[in-house]
mmCIF file of C-alpha atoms and ligand atoms in Angstrom:
data_model
loop_
_atom_site.group_PDB
_atom_site.id
_atom_site.type_symbol
_atom_site.label_atom_id
_atom_site.label_comp_id
_atom_site.label_asym_id
_atom_site.label_seq_id
_atom_site.Cartn_x
_atom_site.Cartn_y
_atom_site.Cartn_z
ATOM 1 C CA MET A 18 110.075 189.873 -51.758
ATOM 2 C CA SER A 19 113.123 187.681 -51.216
ATOM 3 C CA ILE A 20 112.628 183.952 -50.749
ATOM 4 C CA LYS A 21 113.304 182.663 -47.233
ATOM 5 C CA GLY A 22 111.437 179.349 -47.289
ATOM 6 C CA PHE A 23 111.056 176.339 -49.555
ATOM 7 C CA LEU A 24 107.890 174.228 -49.538
ATOM 8 C CA PHE A 25 108.301 170.774 -51.075
ATOM 9 C CA ASP A 26 105.627 168.525 -52.498
ATOM 10 C CA LEU A 27 106.454 164.853 -51.817
ATOM 11 C CA ASP A 28 105.103 162.564 -54.552
ATOM 12 C CA GLY A 29 106.953 163.319 -57.777
ATOM 13 C CA VAL A 30 109.322 165.870 -56.219
ATOM 14 C CA ILE A 31 111.209 164.072 -53.410
ATOM 15 C CA VAL A 32 110.284 160.515 -54.479
ATOM 16 C CA ASP A 33 108.404 158.994 -57.400
ATOM 17 C CA THR A 34 105.534 157.469 -55.451
ATOM 18 C CA ALA A 35 103.227 158.813 -58.203
ATOM 19 C CA VAL A 36 104.131 155.618 -60.085
ATOM 20 C CA PHE A 37 102.964 153.507 -57.113
ATOM 21 C CA HIS A 38 99.685 155.453 -56.855
ATOM 22 C CA TYR A 39 99.117 154.831 -60.570
ATOM 23 C CA GLN A 40 99.838 151.085 -60.277
ATOM 24 C CA ALA A 41 97.466 150.686 -57.316
ATOM 25 C CA TRP A 42 94.642 152.780 -58.844
ATOM 26 C CA ARG A 43 95.038 150.978 -62.186
ATOM 27 C CA ARG A 44 94.777 147.592 -60.461
ATOM 28 C CA MET A 45 91.547 148.753 -58.815
ATOM 29 C CA ALA A 46 90.118 150.163 -62.077
ATOM 30 C CA ASN A 47 90.996 146.936 -63.932
ATOM 31 C CA GLU A 48 89.132 144.903 -61.304
ATOM 32 C CA LEU A 49 86.113 147.153 -61.910
ATOM 33 C CA GLY A 50 86.371 146.468 -65.658
ATOM 34 C CA PHE A 51 88.038 149.574 -67.117
ATOM 35 C CA ASP A 52 91.508 151.090 -67.487
ATOM 36 C CA ILE A 53 93.155 154.425 -66.721
ATOM 37 C CA SER A 54 95.855 155.972 -68.909
ATOM 38 C CA HIS A 55 99.038 157.857 -67.996
ATOM 39 C CA GLU A 56 97.382 161.055 -69.229
ATOM 40 C CA PHE A 57 94.396 160.538 -66.955
ATOM 41 C CA ASN A 58 96.769 159.768 -64.072
ATOM 42 C CA GLU A 59 98.235 163.291 -64.441
ATOM 43 C CA THR A 60 94.888 164.682 -63.275
ATOM 44 C CA LEU A 61 95.108 162.653 -60.026
ATOM 45 C CA LYS A 62 98.445 164.064 -58.864
ATOM 46 C CA GLY A 63 98.102 166.108 -55.685
ATOM 47 C CA ILE A 64 94.442 165.092 -55.316
ATOM 48 C CA SER A 65 93.350 163.367 -52.076
ATOM 49 C CA ARG A 66 92.582 159.637 -51.931
ATOM 50 C CA MET A 67 88.775 159.963 -51.893
ATOM 51 C CA ASP A 68 88.716 162.753 -54.495
ATOM 52 C CA SER A 69 90.953 160.580 -56.721
ATOM 53 C CA LEU A 70 88.608 157.612 -56.279
ATOM 54 C CA ASN A 71 85.585 159.731 -57.234
ATOM 55 C CA LEU A 72 87.365 161.008 -60.370
ATOM 56 C CA ILE A 73 88.359 157.451 -61.371
ATOM 57 C CA LEU A 74 84.843 156.063 -60.862
ATOM 58 C CA ALA A 75 83.342 158.919 -62.896
ATOM 59 C CA HIS A 76 85.951 158.252 -65.620
ATOM 60 C CA GLY A 77 84.892 154.573 -65.717
ATOM 61 C CA GLY A 78 81.185 155.430 -65.560
ATOM 62 C CA VAL A 79 80.797 153.456 -62.320
ATOM 63 C CA THR A 80 78.449 154.475 -59.487
ATOM 64 C CA LEU A 81 78.934 152.888 -56.047
ATOM 65 C CA SER A 82 77.656 153.313 -52.499
ATOM 66 C CA GLY A 83 79.659 155.315 -49.968
ATOM 67 C CA GLU A 84 80.419 152.111 -48.086
ATOM 68 C CA ARG A 85 81.793 150.338 -51.185
ATOM 69 C CA LYS A 86 83.881 153.408 -52.021
ATOM 70 C CA LEU A 87 85.479 153.302 -48.573
ATOM 71 C CA GLU A 88 86.275 149.605 -49.068
ATOM 72 C CA LEU A 89 87.904 150.328 -52.427
ATOM 73 C CA ALA A 90 89.928 153.266 -51.064
ATOM 74 C CA THR A 91 91.175 151.032 -48.234
ATOM 75 C CA GLN A 92 92.063 148.236 -50.681
ATOM 76 C CA LYS A 93 93.922 150.657 -52.958
ATOM 77 C CA ASN A 94 95.876 151.999 -49.995
ATOM 78 C CA GLU A 95 96.884 148.458 -48.970
ATOM 79 C CA TRP A 96 98.208 147.778 -52.494
ATOM 80 C CA TYR A 97 99.976 151.156 -52.470
ATOM 81 C CA LEU A 98 101.567 150.476 -49.058
ATOM 82 C CA GLU A 99 102.912 147.115 -50.275
ATOM 83 C CA LEU A 100 104.965 149.164 -52.756
ATOM 84 C CA VAL A 101 105.846 151.950 -50.285
ATOM 85 C CA ASN A 102 107.090 149.421 -47.735
ATOM 86 C CA GLN A 103 109.718 148.246 -50.225
ATOM 87 C CA MET A 104 111.154 151.771 -50.560
ATOM 88 C CA THR A 105 114.672 152.626 -49.392
ATOM 89 C CA PRO A 106 116.723 155.848 -49.565
ATOM 90 C CA ASP A 107 117.579 154.757 -53.136
ATOM 91 C CA ALA A 108 114.080 155.941 -54.099
ATOM 92 C CA ILE A 109 114.983 159.599 -53.471
ATOM 93 C CA LEU A 110 114.890 161.369 -56.846
ATOM 94 C CA PRO A 111 118.190 162.499 -58.442
ATOM 95 C CA GLY A 112 119.711 165.671 -57.000
ATOM 96 C CA VAL A 113 117.350 165.933 -53.996
ATOM 97 C CA THR A 114 119.900 164.839 -51.370
ATOM 98 C CA GLY A 115 122.526 167.229 -52.740
ATOM 99 C CA PHE A 116 119.994 170.083 -52.838
ATOM 100 C CA PHE A 117 119.086 169.487 -49.178
ATOM 101 C CA HIS A 118 122.786 169.526 -48.220
ATOM 102 C CA GLN A 119 123.181 172.892 -49.958
ATOM 103 C CA MET A 120 120.001 174.205 -48.297
ATOM 104 C CA LYS A 121 121.308 173.440 -44.814
ATOM 105 C CA GLN A 122 124.481 175.358 -45.599
ATOM 106 C CA ALA A 123 123.025 178.222 -47.611
ATOM 107 C CA GLY A 124 122.012 181.441 -45.940
ATOM 108 C CA ARG A 125 120.700 184.692 -47.268
ATOM 109 C CA GLY A 126 122.725 186.911 -44.911
ATOM 110 C CA ASP A 127 119.585 187.345 -42.821
ATOM 111 C CA GLY A 128 119.190 183.684 -41.821
ATOM 112 C CA PRO A 129 119.064 180.209 -43.299
ATOM 113 C CA ILE A 130 116.473 178.979 -45.764
ATOM 114 C CA ARG A 131 113.767 177.065 -43.886
ATOM 115 C CA CYS A 132 111.840 174.223 -45.419
ATOM 116 C CA ALA A 133 108.519 172.457 -45.082
ATOM 117 C CA LEU A 134 106.871 169.435 -46.620
ATOM 118 C CA GLY A 135 103.498 170.201 -48.219
ATOM 119 C CA SER A 136 101.850 166.915 -49.190
ATOM 120 C CA VAL A 137 98.194 165.897 -49.144
ATOM 121 C CA SER A 138 99.231 162.264 -48.588
ATOM 122 C CA LYS A 139 98.210 160.628 -45.331
ATOM 123 C CA ASN A 140 101.200 158.299 -45.827
ATOM 124 C CA ALA A 141 103.801 161.080 -46.022
ATOM 125 C CA GLY A 142 105.300 160.330 -42.572
ATOM 126 C CA LEU A 143 105.774 156.654 -43.443
ATOM 127 C CA ILE A 144 107.385 157.524 -46.798
ATOM 128 C CA LEU A 145 109.810 159.975 -45.158
ATOM 129 C CA GLU A 146 110.767 157.265 -42.612
ATOM 130 C CA ARG A 147 111.347 154.719 -45.404
ATOM 131 C CA ILE A 148 113.687 157.053 -47.296
ATOM 132 C CA GLY A 149 115.466 158.398 -44.200
ATOM 133 C CA MET A 150 114.304 162.024 -44.581
ATOM 134 C CA ALA A 151 111.971 162.310 -41.574
ATOM 135 C CA ASP A 152 114.300 164.790 -39.834
ATOM 136 C CA ASP A 153 115.127 166.890 -42.887
ATOM 137 C CA PHE A 154 112.164 169.296 -42.723
ATOM 138 C CA ASP A 155 111.606 172.149 -40.242
ATOM 139 C CA VAL A 156 107.847 171.644 -40.651
ATOM 140 C CA ILE A 157 105.757 168.761 -42.011
ATOM 141 C CA ILE A 158 102.218 169.381 -43.297
ATOM 142 C CA ASP A 159 100.579 166.229 -44.642
ATOM 143 C CA GLY A 160 97.143 164.826 -45.416
ATOM 144 C CA ASN A 161 96.408 164.308 -41.719
ATOM 145 C CA LYS A 162 96.672 168.052 -41.029
ATOM 146 C CA ILE A 163 94.504 169.449 -43.820
ATOM 147 C CA THR A 164 90.889 169.308 -44.915
ATOM 148 C CA HIS A 165 91.234 170.375 -48.584
ATOM 149 C CA SER A 166 93.511 168.774 -51.172
ATOM 150 C CA LYS A 167 95.360 170.694 -53.886
ATOM 151 C CA PRO A 168 94.518 172.852 -55.870
ATOM 152 C CA ASN A 169 93.247 174.385 -52.610
ATOM 153 C CA PRO A 170 96.261 176.263 -51.154
ATOM 154 C CA GLU A 171 95.619 175.108 -47.547
ATOM 155 C CA VAL A 172 98.599 172.718 -47.374
ATOM 156 C CA PHE A 173 101.080 175.402 -48.474
ATOM 157 C CA LEU A 174 99.498 178.228 -46.454
ATOM 158 C CA LYS A 175 99.808 176.067 -43.325
ATOM 159 C CA GLY A 176 103.415 175.257 -44.235
ATOM 160 C CA ALA A 177 104.329 178.934 -44.656
ATOM 161 C CA ALA A 178 102.517 179.894 -41.427
ATOM 162 C CA GLU A 179 104.295 177.190 -39.413
ATOM 163 C CA LEU A 180 107.624 178.346 -40.856
ATOM 164 C CA GLY A 181 106.730 181.846 -39.636
ATOM 165 C CA LEU A 182 106.864 183.250 -43.184
ATOM 166 C CA GLN A 183 104.580 185.203 -45.493
ATOM 167 C CA PRO A 184 103.396 183.232 -48.563
ATOM 168 C CA ALA A 185 105.341 185.631 -50.816
ATOM 169 C CA GLN A 186 108.555 184.688 -48.970
ATOM 170 C CA CYS A 187 108.119 181.038 -50.021
ATOM 171 C CA ALA A 188 108.879 179.067 -53.169
ATOM 172 C CA VAL A 189 106.925 175.863 -53.755
ATOM 173 C CA PHE A 190 108.383 172.889 -55.643
ATOM 174 C CA GLU A 191 105.640 170.948 -57.413
ATOM 175 C CA ASP A 192 105.336 168.332 -60.160
ATOM 176 C CA ALA A 193 101.538 168.450 -60.426
ATOM 177 C CA VAL A 194 99.222 170.856 -62.233
ATOM 178 C CA ALA A 195 96.953 170.938 -59.138
ATOM 179 C CA GLY A 196 99.967 171.636 -56.883
ATOM 180 C CA VAL A 197 101.226 174.520 -59.014
ATOM 181 C CA GLU A 198 97.708 175.993 -58.979
ATOM 182 C CA ALA A 199 97.635 175.627 -55.159
ATOM 183 C CA ALA A 200 100.945 177.509 -54.861
ATOM 184 C CA LYS A 201 99.721 180.324 -57.116
ATOM 185 C CA ARG A 202 96.390 180.594 -55.297
ATOM 186 C CA GLY A 203 98.345 180.736 -52.025
ATOM 187 C CA GLY A 204 100.485 183.657 -53.254
ATOM 188 C CA MET A 205 103.771 181.720 -53.447
ATOM 189 C CA PHE A 206 106.391 181.504 -56.178
ATOM 190 C CA ALA A 207 105.770 178.223 -58.022
ATOM 191 C CA VAL A 208 108.735 176.192 -59.259
ATOM 192 C CA GLY A 209 107.453 173.396 -61.503
ATOM 193 C CA ILE A 210 109.444 170.164 -61.646
ATOM 194 C CA GLY A 211 108.854 168.586 -65.044
ATOM 195 C CA SER A 212 107.730 169.941 -68.398
ATOM 196 C CA PRO A 213 106.752 173.582 -69.123
ATOM 197 C CA ASP A 214 104.176 172.205 -71.573
ATOM 198 C CA VAL A 215 102.334 170.547 -68.667
ATOM 199 C CA LEU A 216 103.051 172.996 -65.811
ATOM 200 C CA THR A 217 101.917 176.064 -67.707
ATOM 201 C CA GLN A 218 100.966 178.077 -64.588
ATOM 202 C CA ALA A 219 104.415 177.718 -62.928
ATOM 203 C CA ASP A 220 106.606 180.815 -62.556
ATOM 204 C CA LEU A 221 109.699 178.772 -63.403
ATOM 205 C CA VAL A 222 110.053 175.166 -64.573
ATOM 206 C CA ILE A 223 113.104 172.962 -64.033
ATOM 207 C CA PRO A 224 113.495 169.353 -65.223
ATOM 208 C CA SER A 225 114.672 168.041 -61.810
ATOM 209 C CA PHE A 226 116.972 168.855 -58.870
ATOM 210 C CA ASP A 227 119.841 167.101 -60.625
ATOM 211 C CA HIS A 228 122.895 169.408 -60.883
ATOM 212 C CA LEU A 229 120.831 172.335 -59.520
ATOM 213 C CA THR A 230 122.629 174.802 -57.257
ATOM 214 C CA ILE A 231 120.754 176.963 -54.750
ATOM 215 C CA THR A 232 122.634 180.032 -55.958
ATOM 216 C CA GLU A 233 121.509 179.476 -59.562
ATOM 217 C CA LEU A 234 117.960 178.720 -58.477
ATOM 218 C CA LEU A 235 117.632 181.841 -56.302
ATOM 219 C CA ALA A 236 119.078 183.939 -59.137
ATOM 220 C CA ALA A 237 116.525 182.449 -61.577
ATOM 221 C CA ILE A 238 113.698 183.165 -59.108
ATOM 222 C CA GLU A 239 114.865 186.760 -58.709
ATOM 223 C CA ARG A 240 115.026 187.164 -62.500
ATOM 224 C CA ALA A 241 111.471 185.852 -62.827
ATOM 225 C CA GLN A 242 110.310 188.124 -59.987
ATOM 226 C CA GLY A 243 112.020 191.065 -61.731
ATOM 227 C CA MET A 244 109.956 190.260 -64.802
ATOM 228 C CA GLY A 245 106.844 190.510 -62.654
ATOM 229 C CA TYR A 246 106.216 186.710 -62.830
HETATM 230 P P1 B16 B 313 97.406 159.059 -49.817
HETATM 231 P P2 B16 B 313 101.418 164.898 -52.866
HETATM 232 C C1 B16 B 313 99.356 163.185 -53.134
HETATM 233 O O1 B16 B 313 100.615 163.509 -52.628
HETATM 234 C C2 B16 B 313 99.477 162.386 -54.423
HETATM 235 O O2 B16 B 313 100.028 163.187 -55.440
HETATM 236 C C3 B16 B 313 98.117 161.892 -54.844
HETATM 237 O O3 B16 B 313 98.238 161.103 -56.011
HETATM 238 C C4 B16 B 313 97.494 161.074 -53.715
HETATM 239 O O4 B16 B 313 96.189 160.626 -54.050
HETATM 240 C C5 B16 B 313 97.439 161.933 -52.463
HETATM 241 O O5 B16 B 313 98.751 162.371 -52.125
HETATM 242 C C6 B16 B 313 96.858 161.177 -51.274
HETATM 243 O O6 B16 B 313 97.757 160.168 -50.906
HETATM 244 O O7 B16 B 313 96.441 158.104 -50.441
HETATM 245 O O8 B16 B 313 98.760 158.437 -49.530
HETATM 246 O O9 B16 B 313 96.843 159.771 -48.611
HETATM 247 O O10 B16 B 313 101.668 164.971 -54.340
HETATM 248 O O11 B16 B 313 100.563 166.022 -52.324
HETATM 249 O O12 B16 B 313 102.678 164.688 -52.071
HETATM 250 MG MG1 MG B 314 103.372 165.623 -56.473
#
C-alpha cells in the first residue's frame, strides 16, 4: 500500500531532548545513591515518565511509596523543563527543517503527504512551541492524549486515525527500540533513525534526515515493501 502519511516521534527524531531526559533522570538516580548508564538510558526512550521512574528504581534496587515516586517524577520533570526552556529552533536536528519543507511541497499525484506527531511526552506541546514547529503538523498526539506508552501502538494508531489513514498507509520515524516496536505492532512501516544494530525491528534504517530527499525515501520504502518487509 502506498505511503500517504508520516508519523514522527519527537524526542530523538525532531529534537534531541533524549539527552535532557537522561541528564534529569541521572541527577535523580545520583541523589538516590546510584548511577544510570547510556546503555540503560536506551531502554527508557519512548517510555512514559512513571514507567521510566519504575524501571530506574528497579535498576537501582530502590523501593519507594507511591507518594514519594510522584514527588520524584515531579522533581525530575522540573529539572527537565529547566533544560527544555532554554531550547530554541537551533535544537532542531539536522535535516528536519529541510525535510518538512519538501513534505509540504511533495505530493503523490493523489494528494499531499500528511503528517502527525506521535510522542508519549506530556511536554511535547511546549517543546514544539520552543522550537517554532507547533504549526507544522496536521495532527498532534502526545502524552496527554494516550493511556499507554510505547511499545503499545496507541499513539501511532491515534495519529493515523486522526489523519484519516489506514496504519499501512503510514510510515513512522522512530529513534527508539520501543517506538519501532510500537510502529510494527500498529501495522505501520517503521523507519528507524539511528543504527541498524540497535533498531533491529525497523523496516528501513537511516542515520538522520540530513541530506535525505522525500523522493529517495519513498523509493527506498517501496523497495523494502517490494521485498515483503
Ligand atoms: P515526559 P517520545 C518520550 O518521548 C521520551 O522518549 C521518554 O524518554 C519520556 O520519558 C517520555 O516521552 C515522557 O516524557 O516526561 O515529557 O512526559 O520519544 O515518545 O517523543
Ligand atoms: Mg524518541
